[in-house]
């Protein structure tokens, strides 16, 4: 006979803390506390297996009823004093709680005081010598059972909860002000009114039989596993639908039997600061749901010390004991009945990013954890909070709508609808939020000027998202329902219209768009000694190096501050978009011949050289990987007629000519078009000019006595012949520039971003000093998925569970990852000393970082603001690998 | 000491026929003829290695001079009679000819009579007893040497050749009408005038020393290897730049010593019909260049039988001997000196497609070849000629311009600029050529109505190219310099304007656009018994099955006629574009909800069912693979406002609403967008409707007693979860439709067209009955190369030799091929009985077919008109595999 029921009572339990899959989180925690000898009301857990069987077959497995019956008998035994479930003299009351492995919104939570009926309530009144308490418990039970098991809801959108309505009427009728003003008789009458309402609504009597009540509650828990909200939640969070929930049935203890009673929740450390002290709140003379209901204001748990010192001291001791046992900060629920402490739950406590770091570091100091263990406890993703300002969790906020949280942090400012307006207002000292349908490279200066960016379209790797992350700037993209009227200079969302100049706030951690200014807390990483300590352990533990993607000297400085060990990707095209340069760039593109292009390039070279001098100086002593021009030429061209006109004029060309040229450059699938090294092949003079600027800059900086390690990266190579040809070009220009100057260690390699490059990596490696995997583009081609267009179907894919995660956020290990691994093997076989890194967005995703570590890459490169996260993820990956081996 | 010089003389040779790489084609042929004892003037060959060394270092290798000297001595010996090179009494004259492995335009060809100067000419006069002959030879030598070695060219664009000018003056001066009217003295004088002109132009005297003359000619041959035209030619035809040319130096024989002398060229079989007879032409009393010059009209070689019967009979016998020896039709050059035959060259003769087939079949009948050998001799690509009409090679033509030969054949018709006009004029009985910037699915009906299609943009796999090939219709795409003015209804190309209604002719084999109507010959495959014989051998030899890509019942019938063994790809979207259906399709796309889409689909189902009934009937007994809807929805939407208006009206929607919806569906990179199975996932009702139409049609045809083998193919799968979900959908609909009806063997599989699908093929195979590789899309994603946009750089890639071939024409074996092979292995590992085929354009490319055979695919599928070529290629691949094993 399969065991479906696991009993527990103080000092012994059939289950244990490591049986979360079978007993759920709550059940496992209760069992473990019993084993530790902590004061836990006795009870038993029905396993998650029963849920799965019930969900599949609609019936309970054979033998369950008998096991539940035996569990009740054991509970009666443990409670002692002759109590029996359903006994009219000495009734045992129980609580019924769901308990999945992970707590989940939408599921049935709790029914208290189960076992009461018109007969047992009299027994309870006699036992407690408190008739009012007994009928209050009865009233609460019928209400809770009616709500969560029988599903009584308000009848219309403007109705209130039916039980609350009856309670209100009863108070009116009796002249009571507070619930506590109702007498035992009033409550007795109220119970009958509740039951009458239940009969009216459901057509059936309220079940008086305690056993029938119990099975009703058990069935409700199991059915709630399959309710749509819970199903959707599991889909969204990747929880298997087959996991199931457990049901915990436990003897009741009462916090509402008088002023030596109470109930509360507490953390063993402060969850927002991490400071080591019992932190939480309680209510005297109350049952659990009173804390939740919010009708009475709970008091800080520290005050319990003066009121019920013995219970308080025991609670502190229990907390410390649990922390030592689990070696983790705990979130506990307790009830005090006549001065005696009872533990109802313990679980790992949620905490802020700042607390997470402090607790990890403190626990090492306290000898609870080793450095390595502490590192593995830290959630790399959550580190984000420390690196950016964030919305104050206590702040009042009006949510207008929601988009994708493309770049973390929070930002407040006046709404503007163009890059020019953003710059202008920022110059005038205003903080602005730039709102666009989507951004393009021409908006970059506006993005720089803005506090945050909001777009209606685009996904997690859209232009706005990528650029904003690079800038460490809060950004929300793809906001569904956001309508922008450029002409009227206003947006509308969630039924609210916001005009230019009105203030909104963006939450880049949640994607929320908030009305007006909302309080926020500043980035917490500066001067945080715990953070510094943690990161020193991180750097000791990791194998993988971490670089940053940085396009400007400012980016480079930020990257270095966050611990980047070089630049893994410096995109030269961003330099082309600066307003004073774009004219020369456009002149180059529209020049009728190579001579014309060369003349235009001659103007660009000194500007690029200046950029590189500054970047090399910032990164002195560290490698700087510079990618030659990558995007299709047409991206640089003017779009509207208003933009076209001045360009045509400056070039002395007919506007028709410029328009025709632009159309010629227009592509059906620019992502698969004339870009990357294909530009370098067809217009070698462009790459020659860029290489000249890079090498001249390196020479200048080297002559100043600084160490420069330039790496020149050729993008979009798919065939070794392309790289061979362009390598020759780079070497030719470099030899010319460096002739007679200082020795500059120049390294030439390629971006591996096409499946073909991975397949012939051995041949490409013969002419490459390094590979840098461009996993954004590699994901696009391997999956045949345009990141700009995926919004039409990717959300549906995630919802249906067809993809586990957005492949532009977390690396698709089976597909893209397999190609990367293949390329690393192939490349190293041909050139054992080949340097290999990754510079796609995945370089900042902790799970992807672990994968890159496992296949032996030398480094990852990510946005400057994600460098600490990548460093931590790299350390965790190395530690896990060590553990596994 | 490396051997640089290989001598040959009648009966023996240091080289042989299989040394083409070292001796060039001509040198190897001469050596082989000597070994056979055929009459060949003695001589020697300087190897291609010398060319490579000379080209790299600019000097000759040590020892070459001595070996050449020894070669001359051997030649003197073989000629006998005391002749010596440079001897004033008995001078030996030589010819100097280049001879690469493959003949090549732009290279120096021939210098005859080398060794003459003012002294040796007197010896020649005495030896030949013909002073006029001697000075004519001298005159010719100086002229040829001046032309090809010293590079004397006309001085301006309107000048004539300097030597021709002097010759003309001399005739004027002496009153001669023909060259033959000039006396020995006139010619002697002319030689001095030639030399004076050379001195004037080059500043140096004409070299009198025969040895200096010889090295001058050798150097000119080697230098011509590197001239730009030859370099470009090699790049275009994939001939290694390092191969080099050989130089052949041979004792002169003279066809111009009188009327018992002559010179000519001949084929051992008729190169245009394949009939077995000596076919060629000759000139009496002439030297080789007279045939080329075209000043005298050569006579058919058969006439030689009466004039010089002995030489003729020997020529016939030599031809037969060479054919038996090489077991191949030969192209020979000969000279007759005083009735004695001398062979100057033999090589494999070029022939028409028709001759190719006849010769192969005849040679088997004659016992020269086995069936297998004959099959391997046939050029699969050249079979194309037999399957389509072609431009008469003899026809006069005015070439206006050139595009890519996208679909073979030839077509003449009146120019029209829209699909509607094409249909209208075709209905009125006119033949039309549809000219468009590029075509889109909406043009299909116009393409059907037209004789041929011409586009200004697009590559070998553009829409126009793919559709035209499918239709077996002549098509030229991407015509550089073709300007189309839709408003004025005219095109201009090559400086010529062609108005609507004027006639042009397209040559789909060369890509030429010709003015007016040009004579053509009809397709030759019908009723050709040799073709039928050959194809019966083909089908015996091959392993690979061949199917056709066919979208309509007519396509299916054509495919079956060409021997297709099923349909490998039936694209359902083409059915959607029919004018009477497009409205329902647009209604479906623009419907605001699923209900609306279902209603629209209900109209489409009966139409699609009807199509499938007809196709299943045509293909009774054979498998029919049907791909569910693949292209992005926006392709079906109206583009211009004129197109939008009626749709909006029919739908009862605002035109603004329709326009907004269209813009919503617009994609940045449609190739990587919301298409294929992604549509089936997000709009399951579309696939449900299609499956319903297919299965209902199969049921109807099965009920009529015909065998149907439907294969339902899900496109663009990259994750097994997609296929699993859609397979369930197909099975659900099929079970519903077939319930209670006849058993229909339904097979469900997927198109493998994304790199990720290849990488996880083992998992996908678990839910797939078959894989069909869509190598067009797989090429696009693997190489990151949009076929629509590749025109901006792909030509340059081919020119530079970065790609060996257009990867959309010939499969990229190292990249795309590696993925296909990987997927076949992975798929078969998971499901050993997995059926695997390919339905991309590569299925009709012979070299790609060989690759597909080698990796064990079950079938290839191609345009109906390429089915015979694929069958042949499959047979050749199987035979070569057998040979290799």
Coordinates of N, CA, C and O in Angstrom, one line a residue, chain B residues 545 547 560 563-567 615-616 618-625 707-710:
Chain B
X545 N 15.2 8.3 -54.9 CA 14.0 8.5 -55.6 C 13.9 10.0 -56.0 O 14.5 10.9 -55.3
X547 N 11.2 13.1 -56.7 CA 9.8 13.7 -56.7 C 9.9 15.1 -57.3 O 10.9 15.6 -57.6
X560 N 4.6 14.0 -63.4 CA 4.5 12.6 -63.7 C 5.0 12.2 -65.0 O 5.7 11.2 -65.2
X563 N 8.6 11.7 -65.1 CA 9.1 10.6 -64.3 C 9.1 10.8 -62.8 O 9.8 10.1 -62.1
X564 N 8.4 11.8 -62.3 CA 8.4 12.1 -60.8 C 7.8 10.9 -60.1 O 6.8 10.4 -60.6
X565 N 8.3 10.5 -59.0 CA 7.7 9.4 -58.2 C 6.9 9.9 -57.0 O 6.9 9.2 -56.0
X566 N 6.3 11.0 -57.2 CA 5.5 11.6 -56.1 C 5.7 13.1 -56.1 O 6.5 13.6 -56.8
X567 N 5.0 13.7 -55.2 CA 5.2 15.2 -55.0 C 5.9 15.4 -53.7 O 5.5 14.8 -52.6
X615 N -5.3 16.9 -57.4 CA -3.9 16.6 -57.3 C -3.7 15.1 -56.9 O -2.9 14.3 -57.5
X616 N -4.5 14.7 -55.9 CA -4.4 13.3 -55.5 C -4.8 12.3 -56.6 O -4.3 11.2 -56.8
X618 N -4.4 13.0 -59.9 CA -3.3 12.9 -60.8 C -2.2 12.0 -60.3 O -1.5 11.3 -61.1
X619 N -1.9 12.1 -59.0 CA -0.8 11.3 -58.4 C -1.2 10.0 -57.8 O -0.5 9.5 -56.9
X620 N -2.3 9.5 -58.3 CA -2.8 8.2 -57.6 C -1.7 7.2 -57.5 O -1.0 7.0 -58.5
X621 N -1.6 6.6 -56.4 CA -0.6 5.5 -56.2 C 0.8 6.1 -55.7 O 1.7 5.3 -55.4
X622 N 0.9 7.4 -55.8 CA 2.2 8.0 -55.4 C 2.0 8.9 -54.2 O 0.9 9.5 -54.0
X623 N 3.1 9.1 -53.4 CA 2.9 10.0 -52.2 C 2.8 11.5 -52.6 O 3.4 11.9 -53.6
X624 N 2.0 12.2 -51.9 CA 1.9 13.7 -52.1 C 2.1 14.4 -50.8 O 1.4 14.2 -49.8
X625 N 3.2 15.2 -50.8 CA 3.6 15.9 -49.5 C 3.1 17.3 -49.6 O 3.5 18.1 -50.4
X707 N -5.6 5.0 -55.0 CA -4.7 5.0 -53.8 C -4.2 6.4 -53.5 O -3.6 7.0 -54.4
X708 N -4.3 6.8 -52.3 CA -3.8 8.2 -51.9 C -2.8 8.0 -50.8 O -3.0 7.2 -49.8
X709 N -1.7 8.7 -50.9 CA -0.7 8.7 -49.8 C -0.4 10.1 -49.4 O 0.7 10.7 -49.7
X710 N -1.3 10.7 -48.6 CA -1.0 12.1 -48.2 C 0.1 12.2 -47.1 O 0.1 11.4 -46.2

